[in-house]
């Protein structure tokens, strides 16, 4: 059984200290096989926010896989946004924008879906490039494991509550190819909503903002995931004023080479 803690949208600069402390204690106690952080560690990509995020990450048990989100790109000055968007990230978080963690029974690949700009007014939107897709395919081909995981900031699946948002660009192209590459699980954030479902035979799991005050109609949350070759169980763990508690569990089984929800109420696309 592989145990994963999936946290997201920490937004240091808008963090709630009590929740930060409780989360650190929770993860230190649980000591999962992997902690996946799916972006937006900061609110404005300021140095002090990155320093606070770094201090938090240093408290977590390893391994920790961290990818950037759109809030981790400085909005201003534009010269930094365009010329050196990842300078502070690489100074305080990691030299890697797309880390890979290869465990004994799992392989997790980070994809940086945040962009310094886009051909649209909303630069917060995310994209996956063909080069990124080909890199992930090659890594999974070289590292066959019981569980293949992708971690990106922007969502590959939306719920009804987030229907006004957009999925990551090229999601329709990427997911079937990731399925052919034997990807089982895609973890994301961005919309600050917790849900999961199956797209193109791949399980997609989202979580809310884990420790920040930037709520979108749901409590702070993270996912506690248990997975093996033919079973994935996702507990959504929510903050209830003084502690984290389990709110619900979604279960998925592999059938004929593709994943399917055991509960018909789960999202599908």
Coordinates of C-alpha atoms in Angstrom, one line a residue:
X1 CA 0.0 0.0 0.0
X2 CA 1.4 3.4 -1.0
X3 CA 0.4 6.3 1.2
X4 CA 0.3 9.8 -0.3
X5 CA -0.5 13.2 1.3
X6 CA -1.7 15.7 -1.3
X7 CA -1.6 19.3 -0.3
X8 CA -2.1 22.4 -2.4
X9 CA -2.5 26.2 -2.7
X10 CA -0.7 27.0 0.5
X11 CA -0.6 30.8 -0.4
X12 CA 2.0 31.9 2.2
X13 CA 1.2 35.5 2.6
X14 CA -2.4 34.6 3.3
X15 CA -1.7 31.5 5.5
X16 CA -3.6 30.8 8.7
X17 CA -0.8 30.0 11.3
X18 CA -3.0 27.6 13.3
X19 CA -3.7 25.5 10.3
X20 CA -0.1 25.5 9.1
X21 CA 1.0 24.2 12.5
X22 CA -1.7 21.6 12.6
X23 CA -0.8 20.4 9.1
X24 CA 2.9 20.1 9.9
X25 CA 2.1 18.0 13.0
X26 CA -0.4 15.8 11.0
X27 CA 2.2 15.1 8.3
X28 CA 5.0 14.5 10.7
X29 CA 2.8 12.0 12.6
X30 CA 1.5 10.2 9.4
X31 CA 4.9 10.1 7.6
X32 CA 3.4 9.2 4.2
X33 CA 5.4 7.6 1.4
X34 CA 5.1 10.8 -0.6
X35 CA 3.9 14.3 0.0
X36 CA 2.8 16.0 -3.2
X37 CA 2.4 19.8 -3.2
X38 CA 0.5 20.9 -6.3
X39 CA 1.5 24.6 -6.5
X40 CA 0.7 28.1 -5.3
X41 CA 3.0 28.0 -2.4
X42 CA 2.9 31.8 -2.2
X43 CA 0.3 34.6 -2.7
X44 CA 2.4 37.2 -4.6
X45 CA 5.7 35.4 -5.2
X46 CA 7.4 37.7 -2.7
X47 CA 10.7 36.8 -1.0
X48 CA 9.2 36.7 2.5
X49 CA 6.4 34.4 1.3
X50 CA 8.9 32.0 -0.3
X51 CA 11.0 32.0 2.9
X52 CA 7.9 31.1 4.9
X53 CA 7.1 28.3 2.4
X54 CA 10.6 27.0 2.7
X55 CA 10.5 27.0 6.5
X56 CA 7.3 24.9 6.3
X57 CA 8.6 22.5 3.7
X58 CA 11.7 21.9 5.9
X59 CA 9.4 20.6 8.6
X60 CA 7.9 17.9 6.4
X61 CA 9.1 14.3 6.2
X62 CA 10.6 13.3 2.9
X63 CA 10.1 12.7 0.1
X64 CA 8.3 15.9 -0.9
X65 CA 7.4 16.6 -4.6
X66 CA 6.7 20.3 -5.2
X67 CA 5.6 22.0 -8.4
X68 CA 4.9 25.7 -9.0
X69 CA 1.5 27.4 -9.5
X70 CA 0.6 30.6 -11.2
X71 CA 0.8 32.6 -7.9
X72 CA 4.5 31.6 -7.7
X73 CA 5.3 33.7 -10.8
X74 CA 5.8 37.4 -9.8
X75 CA 3.1 39.7 -11.3
X76 CA 5.4 42.7 -11.0
X77 CA 7.8 44.0 -12.1
X78 CA 7.1 42.8 -15.6
X79 CA 10.8 42.6 -16.3
X80 CA 11.2 39.9 -13.7
X81 CA 8.0 38.1 -14.7
X82 CA 9.3 37.8 -18.3
X83 CA 13.1 37.6 -17.8
X84 CA 13.4 35.6 -14.6
X85 CA 10.0 34.3 -13.5
X86 CA 11.5 31.4 -11.5
X87 CA 14.4 33.1 -9.8
X88 CA 12.8 33.2 -6.3
X89 CA 11.3 29.8 -6.7
X90 CA 14.7 28.3 -7.5
X91 CA 16.4 30.3 -4.7
X92 CA 14.0 29.3 -2.0
X93 CA 12.1 26.1 -3.0
X94 CA 14.0 24.0 -5.5
X95 CA 16.2 24.3 -8.6
X96 CA 13.8 21.8 -10.2
X97 CA 10.6 23.0 -11.7
X98 CA 9.5 19.5 -12.7
X99 CA 10.9 17.1 -10.1
X100 CA 10.7 13.3 -10.3
X101 CA 10.5 11.0 -7.3
X102 CA 11.1 7.3 -8.1
X103 CA 10.1 5.1 -5.3
X104 CA 10.2 1.3 -5.0
X105 CA 6.6 0.9 -5.9
X106 CA 5.7 4.3 -7.4
X107 CA 7.0 7.0 -9.8
X108 CA 5.8 10.6 -9.4
X109 CA 6.5 13.2 -12.1
X110 CA 5.9 16.9 -11.6
X111 CA 4.7 19.1 -14.5
X112 CA 5.0 22.9 -14.3
X113 CA 1.7 24.1 -15.8
X114 CA 2.2 27.8 -14.8
X115 CA 3.2 30.3 -17.5
X116 CA 4.6 33.8 -17.4
X117 CA 2.1 34.8 -20.1
X118 CA -0.5 33.4 -22.5
X119 CA -2.4 34.4 -25.6
X120 CA -5.4 35.4 -23.5
X121 CA -6.3 38.0 -20.8
X122 CA -6.3 35.5 -17.9
X123 CA -2.6 34.7 -17.4
X124 CA -3.5 32.5 -14.4
X125 CA -4.6 29.7 -16.8
X126 CA -2.3 26.7 -17.1
X127 CA -0.9 24.7 -20.0
X128 CA 0.9 21.5 -20.6
X129 CA 3.2 21.5 -23.7
X130 CA 3.9 18.7 -26.0
X131 CA 7.5 18.6 -24.8
X132 CA 6.3 18.2 -21.2
X133 CA 4.0 15.4 -22.2
X134 CA 6.7 13.6 -24.1
X135 CA 9.1 13.9 -21.2
X136 CA 6.5 12.4 -18.8
X137 CA 5.8 9.6 -21.2
X138 CA 9.6 8.8 -21.5
X139 CA 10.1 8.8 -17.7
X140 CA 7.2 6.4 -17.1
X141 CA 8.4 4.1 -19.9
X142 CA 11.9 4.0 -18.2
X143 CA 10.5 3.5 -14.7
X144 CA 7.6 1.0 -14.7
X145 CA 6.1 0.9 -11.2
X146 CA 2.9 -0.3 -9.6
X147 CA 1.6 3.3 -9.5
X148 CA 2.4 6.2 -11.8
X149 CA 1.5 9.7 -10.6
X150 CA 1.5 13.1 -12.2
X151 CA 1.5 16.3 -10.1
X152 CA 0.5 19.6 -11.7
X153 CA -1.1 22.8 -10.4
X154 CA -3.9 23.3 -12.9
X155 CA -6.9 20.9 -13.1
X156 CA -7.5 18.2 -15.6
X157 CA -11.1 17.9 -14.4
X158 CA -13.7 20.4 -13.1
X159 CA -16.6 19.9 -10.8
X160 CA -20.0 21.6 -11.1
X161 CA -18.9 24.1 -8.4
X162 CA -15.9 25.1 -10.5
X163 CA -17.6 25.0 -13.9
X164 CA -16.8 28.7 -14.5
X165 CA -13.1 27.9 -14.5
X166 CA -11.0 26.2 -17.2
X167 CA -9.1 23.0 -17.3
X168 CA -5.5 22.9 -18.1
X169 CA -4.9 23.6 -21.8
X170 CA -4.5 20.4 -23.9
X171 CA -6.1 18.3 -21.2
X172 CA -8.2 16.4 -23.8
X173 CA -4.9 15.5 -25.7
X174 CA -2.8 14.9 -22.6
X175 CA -5.0 12.5 -20.6
X176 CA -5.4 9.7 -23.2
X177 CA -1.6 9.8 -23.8
X178 CA -0.9 9.7 -20.1
X179 CA -3.2 6.7 -19.8
X180 CA -1.3 5.0 -22.6
X181 CA 1.9 5.8 -20.5
X182 CA 0.2 3.9 -17.6
X183 CA -0.5 6.9 -15.5
X184 CA -2.9 6.1 -12.8
X185 CA -3.3 9.3 -10.8
X186 CA -3.2 13.0 -11.5
X187 CA -3.1 15.4 -8.6
X188 CA -3.9 19.2 -8.9
X189 CA -5.2 22.3 -7.2
X190 CA -5.8 25.9 -8.4
X191 CA -9.6 26.0 -8.0
X192 CA -9.6 25.6 -4.2
X193 CA -12.2 22.8 -4.4
X194 CA -11.9 19.2 -3.3
X195 CA -13.2 16.5 -5.6
X196 CA -12.1 13.5 -7.7
X197 CA -13.2 11.5 -10.7
X198 CA -12.1 9.6 -13.7
X199 CA -11.1 11.0 -17.1
X200 CA -9.9 8.8 -20.0
X201 CA -9.4 6.0 -17.5
X202 CA -7.1 8.1 -15.2
X203 CA -8.1 9.1 -11.7
X204 CA -7.9 12.9 -11.2
X205 CA -7.9 14.3 -7.6
X206 CA -8.2 17.9 -6.6
X207 CA -8.0 19.4 -3.1
X208 CA -8.9 22.7 -1.6
X209 CA -6.5 25.4 -0.3
X210 CA -4.9 23.6 2.5
X211 CA -3.7 26.3 4.9
X212 CA -4.8 29.7 3.5
X213 CA -7.7 32.1 4.1
X214 CA -8.5 32.2 0.4
X215 CA -11.5 29.9 0.6
X216 CA -13.9 29.3 -2.3
X217 CA -16.9 28.1 -0.4
X218 CA -15.2 25.1 1.1
X219 CA -13.1 24.5 4.2
X220 CA -9.4 24.1 4.1
X221 CA -8.5 20.6 3.0
X222 CA -5.9 18.0 1.8
X223 CA -6.1 14.5 0.5
X224 CA -4.9 11.4 2.2
X225 CA -4.5 8.7 -0.5
X226 CA -4.0 5.0 -0.2
X227 CA -3.1 3.2 -3.4
X228 CA -2.0 -0.2 -4.7
X229 CA -1.9 -1.7 -8.1
X230 CA -5.7 -2.1 -8.6
X231 CA -7.1 0.2 -5.9
X232 CA -7.0 3.9 -5.1
X233 CA -8.8 5.4 -2.0
X234 CA -8.9 9.1 -1.5
X235 CA -9.9 10.6 1.9
X236 CA -10.6 14.3 1.8
X237 CA -9.4 15.7 5.1
X238 CA -11.0 19.0 6.1
X239 CA -10.2 21.6 8.8
X240 CA -13.0 22.0 11.3
X241 CA -11.9 24.9 13.4
X242 CA -9.6 23.0 15.7
X243 CA -8.4 19.9 13.9
X244 CA -8.4 18.1 10.6
X245 CA -11.0 15.4 10.2
X246 CA -12.0 13.0 7.4
X247 CA -15.0 14.4 5.4
X248 CA -15.5 11.7 2.8
X249 CA -13.8 8.9 0.9
X250 CA -13.7 8.1 -2.9
X251 CA -12.7 4.7 -4.1
X252 CA -11.5 3.6 -7.5
X253 CA -10.6 0.2 -9.0
X254 CA -8.7 -0.7 -12.1
X255 CA -10.9 -2.6 -14.5
X256 CA -9.6 -3.9 -17.9
X257 CA -6.6 -1.6 -17.8
X258 CA -8.5 1.6 -16.9
X259 CA -9.7 3.1 -13.6
X260 CA -13.3 3.4 -12.7
X261 CA -15.2 4.8 -9.7
X262 CA -16.7 2.3 -7.3
X263 CA -19.2 5.0 -6.3
X264 CA -21.4 6.1 -9.2
X265 CA -21.7 9.5 -7.6
X266 CA -18.0 10.3 -8.4
X267 CA -17.3 12.6 -11.3
X268 CA -16.6 11.2 -14.7
X269 CA -15.7 12.8 -18.0

